[in-house]
Structures are given as C-alpha cells and as structure tokens.
PDB file of C-alpha atoms in Angstrom:
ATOM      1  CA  UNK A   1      57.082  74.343 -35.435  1.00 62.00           C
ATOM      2  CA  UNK A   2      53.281  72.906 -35.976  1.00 75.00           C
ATOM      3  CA  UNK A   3      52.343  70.865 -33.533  1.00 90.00           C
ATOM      4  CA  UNK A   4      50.950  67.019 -34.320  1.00 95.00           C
ATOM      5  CA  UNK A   5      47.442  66.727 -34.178  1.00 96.00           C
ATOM      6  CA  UNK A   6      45.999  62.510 -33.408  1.00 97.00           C
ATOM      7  CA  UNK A   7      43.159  61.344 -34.604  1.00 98.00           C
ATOM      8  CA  UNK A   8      41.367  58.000 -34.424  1.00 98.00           C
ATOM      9  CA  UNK A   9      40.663  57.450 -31.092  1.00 97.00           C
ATOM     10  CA  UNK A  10      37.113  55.773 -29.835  1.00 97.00           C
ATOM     11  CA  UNK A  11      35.416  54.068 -27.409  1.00 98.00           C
ATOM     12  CA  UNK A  12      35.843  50.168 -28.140  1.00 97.00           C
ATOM     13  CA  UNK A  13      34.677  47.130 -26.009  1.00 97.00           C
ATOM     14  CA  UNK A  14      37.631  44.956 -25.075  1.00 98.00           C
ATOM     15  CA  UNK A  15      39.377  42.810 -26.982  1.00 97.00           C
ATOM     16  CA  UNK A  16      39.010  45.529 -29.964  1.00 97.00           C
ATOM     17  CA  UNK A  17      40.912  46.986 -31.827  1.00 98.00           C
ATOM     18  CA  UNK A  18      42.253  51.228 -32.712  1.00 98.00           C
ATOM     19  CA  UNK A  19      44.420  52.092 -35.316  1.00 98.00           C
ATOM     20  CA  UNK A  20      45.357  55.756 -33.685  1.00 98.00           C
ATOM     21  CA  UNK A  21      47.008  58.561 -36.060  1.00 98.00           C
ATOM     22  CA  UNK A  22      49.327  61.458 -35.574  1.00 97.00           C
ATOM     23  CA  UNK A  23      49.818  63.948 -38.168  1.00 97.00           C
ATOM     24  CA  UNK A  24      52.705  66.098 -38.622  1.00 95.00           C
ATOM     25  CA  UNK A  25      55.093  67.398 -41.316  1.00 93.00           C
ATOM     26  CA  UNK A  26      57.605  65.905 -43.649  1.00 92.00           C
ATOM     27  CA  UNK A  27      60.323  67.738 -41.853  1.00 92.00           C
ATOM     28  CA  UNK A  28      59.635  66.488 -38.491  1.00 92.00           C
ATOM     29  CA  UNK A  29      59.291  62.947 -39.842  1.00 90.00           C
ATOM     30  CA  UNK A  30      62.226  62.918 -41.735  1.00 91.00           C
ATOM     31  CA  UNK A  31      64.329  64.918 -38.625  1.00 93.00           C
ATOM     32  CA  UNK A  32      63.282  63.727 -35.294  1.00 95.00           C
ATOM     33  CA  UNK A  33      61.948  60.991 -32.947  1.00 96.00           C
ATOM     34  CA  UNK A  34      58.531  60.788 -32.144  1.00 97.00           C
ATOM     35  CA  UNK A  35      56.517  59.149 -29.681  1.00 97.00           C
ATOM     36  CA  UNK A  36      53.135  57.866 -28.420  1.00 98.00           C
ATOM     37  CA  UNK A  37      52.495  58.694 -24.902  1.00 98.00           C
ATOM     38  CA  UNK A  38      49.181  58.208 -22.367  1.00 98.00           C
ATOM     39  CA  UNK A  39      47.564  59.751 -19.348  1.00 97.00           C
ATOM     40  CA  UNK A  40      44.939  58.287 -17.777  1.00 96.00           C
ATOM     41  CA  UNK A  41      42.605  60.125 -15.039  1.00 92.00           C
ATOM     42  CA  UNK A  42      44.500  60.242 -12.022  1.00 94.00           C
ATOM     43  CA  UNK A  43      47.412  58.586 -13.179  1.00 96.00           C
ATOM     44  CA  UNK A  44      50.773  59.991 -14.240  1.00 95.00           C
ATOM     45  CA  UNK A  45      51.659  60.172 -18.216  1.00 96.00           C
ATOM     46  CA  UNK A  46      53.232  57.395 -19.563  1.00 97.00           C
ATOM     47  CA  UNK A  47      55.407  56.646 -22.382  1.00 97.00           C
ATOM     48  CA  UNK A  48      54.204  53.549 -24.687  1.00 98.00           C
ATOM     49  CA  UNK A  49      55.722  53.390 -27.967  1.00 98.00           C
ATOM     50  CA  UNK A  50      58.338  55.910 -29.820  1.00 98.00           C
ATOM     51  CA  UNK A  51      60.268  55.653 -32.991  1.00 97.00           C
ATOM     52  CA  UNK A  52      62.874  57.420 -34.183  1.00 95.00           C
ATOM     53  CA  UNK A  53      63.959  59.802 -37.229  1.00 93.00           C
ATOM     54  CA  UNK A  54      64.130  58.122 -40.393  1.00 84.00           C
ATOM     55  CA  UNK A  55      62.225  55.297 -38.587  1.00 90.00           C
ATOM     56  CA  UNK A  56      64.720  52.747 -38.135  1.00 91.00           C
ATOM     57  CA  UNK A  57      63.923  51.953 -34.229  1.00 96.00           C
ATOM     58  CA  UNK A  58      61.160  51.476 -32.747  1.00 97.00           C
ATOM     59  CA  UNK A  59      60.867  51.559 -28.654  1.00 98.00           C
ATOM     60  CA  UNK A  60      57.738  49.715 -26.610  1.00 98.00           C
ATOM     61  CA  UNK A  61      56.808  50.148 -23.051  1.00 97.00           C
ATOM     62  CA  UNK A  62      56.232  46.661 -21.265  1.00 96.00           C
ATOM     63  CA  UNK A  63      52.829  46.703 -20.635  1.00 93.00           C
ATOM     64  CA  UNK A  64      51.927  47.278 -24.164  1.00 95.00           C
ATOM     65  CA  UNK A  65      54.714  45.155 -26.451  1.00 96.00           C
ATOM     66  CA  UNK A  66      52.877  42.457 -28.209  1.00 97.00           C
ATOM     67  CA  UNK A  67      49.875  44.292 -28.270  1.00 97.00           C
ATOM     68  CA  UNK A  68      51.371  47.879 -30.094  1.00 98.00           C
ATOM     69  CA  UNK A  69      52.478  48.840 -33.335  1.00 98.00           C
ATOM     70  CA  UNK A  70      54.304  52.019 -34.299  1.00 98.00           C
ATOM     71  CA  UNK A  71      54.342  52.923 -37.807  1.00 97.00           C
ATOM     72  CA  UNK A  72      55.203  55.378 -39.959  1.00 95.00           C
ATOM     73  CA  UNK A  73      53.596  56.325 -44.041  1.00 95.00           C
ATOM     74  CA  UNK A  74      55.971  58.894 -45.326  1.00 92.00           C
ATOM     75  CA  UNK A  75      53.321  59.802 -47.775  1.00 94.00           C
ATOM     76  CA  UNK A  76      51.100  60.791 -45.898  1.00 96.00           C
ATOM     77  CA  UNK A  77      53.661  62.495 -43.149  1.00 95.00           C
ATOM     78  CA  UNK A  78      51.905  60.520 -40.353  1.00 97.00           C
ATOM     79  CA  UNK A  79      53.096  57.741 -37.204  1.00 97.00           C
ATOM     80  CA  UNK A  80      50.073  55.799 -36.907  1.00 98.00           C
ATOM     81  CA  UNK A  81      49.700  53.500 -33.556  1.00 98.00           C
ATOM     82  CA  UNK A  82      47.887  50.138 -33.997  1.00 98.00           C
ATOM     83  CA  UNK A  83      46.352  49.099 -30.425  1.00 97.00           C
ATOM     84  CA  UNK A  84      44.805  45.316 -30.793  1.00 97.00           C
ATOM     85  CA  UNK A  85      43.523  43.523 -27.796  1.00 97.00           C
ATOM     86  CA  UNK A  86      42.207  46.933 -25.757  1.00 97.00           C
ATOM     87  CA  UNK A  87      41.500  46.233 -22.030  1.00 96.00           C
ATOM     88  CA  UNK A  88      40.008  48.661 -19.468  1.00 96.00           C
ATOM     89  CA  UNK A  89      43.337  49.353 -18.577  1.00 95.00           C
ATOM     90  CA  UNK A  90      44.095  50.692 -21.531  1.00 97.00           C
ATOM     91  CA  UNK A  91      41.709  53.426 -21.270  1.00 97.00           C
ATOM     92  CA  UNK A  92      43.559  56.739 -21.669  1.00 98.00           C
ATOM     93  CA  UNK A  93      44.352  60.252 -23.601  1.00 98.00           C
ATOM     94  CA  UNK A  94      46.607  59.210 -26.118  1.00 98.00           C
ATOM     95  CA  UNK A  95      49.169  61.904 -27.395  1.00 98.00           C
ATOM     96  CA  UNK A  96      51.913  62.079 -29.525  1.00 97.00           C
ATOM     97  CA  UNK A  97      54.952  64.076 -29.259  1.00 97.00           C
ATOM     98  CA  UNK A  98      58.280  65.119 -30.999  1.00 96.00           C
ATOM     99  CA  UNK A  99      61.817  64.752 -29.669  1.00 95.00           C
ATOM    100  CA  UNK A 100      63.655  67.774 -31.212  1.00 92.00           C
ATOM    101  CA  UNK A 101      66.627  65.905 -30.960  1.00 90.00           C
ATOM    102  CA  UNK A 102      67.688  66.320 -34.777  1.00 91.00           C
ATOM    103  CA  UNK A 103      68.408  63.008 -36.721  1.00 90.00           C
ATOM    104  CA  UNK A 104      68.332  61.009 -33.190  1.00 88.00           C
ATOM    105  CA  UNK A 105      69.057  56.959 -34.462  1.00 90.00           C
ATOM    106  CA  UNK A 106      67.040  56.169 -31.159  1.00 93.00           C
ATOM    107  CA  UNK A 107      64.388  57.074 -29.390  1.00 95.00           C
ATOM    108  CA  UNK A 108      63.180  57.590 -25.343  1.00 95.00           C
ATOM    109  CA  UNK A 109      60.016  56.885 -23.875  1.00 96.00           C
ATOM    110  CA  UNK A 110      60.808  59.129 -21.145  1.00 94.00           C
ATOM    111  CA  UNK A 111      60.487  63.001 -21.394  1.00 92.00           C
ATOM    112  CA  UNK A 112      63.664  63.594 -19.439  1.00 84.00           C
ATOM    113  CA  UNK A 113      64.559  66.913 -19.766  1.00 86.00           C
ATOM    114  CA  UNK A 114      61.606  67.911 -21.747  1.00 90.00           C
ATOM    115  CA  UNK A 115      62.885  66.646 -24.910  1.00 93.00           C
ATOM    116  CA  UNK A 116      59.721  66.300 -25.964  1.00 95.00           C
ATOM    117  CA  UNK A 117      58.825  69.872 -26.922  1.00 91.00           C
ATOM    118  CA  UNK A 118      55.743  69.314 -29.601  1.00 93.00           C
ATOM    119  CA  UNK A 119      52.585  68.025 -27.980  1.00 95.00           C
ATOM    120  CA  UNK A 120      49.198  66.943 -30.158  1.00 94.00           C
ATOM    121  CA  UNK A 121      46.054  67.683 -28.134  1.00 95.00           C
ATOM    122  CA  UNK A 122      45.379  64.595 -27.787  1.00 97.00           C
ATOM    123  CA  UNK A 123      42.573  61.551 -28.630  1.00 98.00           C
ATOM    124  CA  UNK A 124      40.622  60.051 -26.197  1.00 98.00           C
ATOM    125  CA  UNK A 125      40.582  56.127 -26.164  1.00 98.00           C
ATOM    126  CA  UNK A 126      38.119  54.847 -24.085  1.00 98.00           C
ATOM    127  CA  UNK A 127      37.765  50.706 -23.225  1.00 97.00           C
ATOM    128  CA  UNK A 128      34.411  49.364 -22.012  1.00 96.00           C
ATOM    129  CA  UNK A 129      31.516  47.150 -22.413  1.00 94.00           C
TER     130      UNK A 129
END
C-alpha cells in the first residue's frame, strides 16, 4: 500500500491561516477512513480530525472544532485540512493516516489497536510571531 505523503505546512503568525494536504490513491479514498493526527515536541500524538470512506462523516477533536475543516477532492485523490485561527498551541507535526478498516461508515480519532496502519511523514506547522 503507498503511504500518504502531506504537504502544505508553514510557519504562520497567529490568527493565520493553513490549508494542509494529504495525498494518497483513489483506492484508499474510495475504501477507507482517514485521519489528521498531531504531535507536538514533548507531547503525546493526538487525533484532530478524521473522515471516513466515501466521505460521509467527518470526526473533530474538541480543541480544534470550529476552527478545522476536513475535506476531501476525489479528483485529485487528496483529504485536505483547513486550519484558520492558528495559535501557538497549535504548533505541531501534522500527519495523516489510513484506517484499513475497508468501507468503515465512521471514523476514530484514536489509533486503538493500530488501525491506523499508513502513516505520511509528516508536515511541520509551526505558530509564532
């Protein structure tokens, strides 16, 4: 299975705005959940946003809803993650991940399990003035 590969991370001042990407292939899209997931230094990885195969939910840690979009553009096989309203806080390695749970209606932010089995390297947001 190819692995995603994210794009479009940066370092912003807060109150910006990143529109992070995560490319993968038409199968995964079309077959399994995927999600949005962050580490930052010393902290343990976190879950933030997921959605599932086909697209029809869409999951949101706490600390992010009103301020994250998941999305998905068929076309272009990608999940794209729209971050407005960046804070320090949100400074982080962003990855994204697939749940090879075929044709899952829902989608976790945990990795229970290690149901997440496909991990992108990785984009580095960074938040500062």
């Amino acid at each position: 299975q190819l692995r995603p590969v994210e794009s479009g991370g940066g370092l912003v001042q807060p109150g910006g705005s990143l529109k992070l990407s995560c490319a993968t292939s038409r199968d995964t899209l079309r077959r399994y959940p995927v999600g949005w997931f962050r580490q930052a230094p010393g902290k343990e990885r976190e879950g933030v946003s997921c959605i599932s195969a086909g697209g029809t939910t869409t999951n949101y840690a706490d600390a992010v809803k009103g301020r994250f979009t998941i999305s998905r553009d068929n076309a272009k096989n990608t999940i794209y993650l729209q971050i407005t309203n960046l804070t320090p806080g949100d400074t982080a390695v962003y990855h994204c991940a697939v749940d090879r749970t075929p044709f899952s209606p829902t989608c976790t932010l945990t990795n229970a399990n290690g149901r997440y089995s496909d991990w992108g390297q990785g984009t580095q947001v960074t938040v500062s003035s």
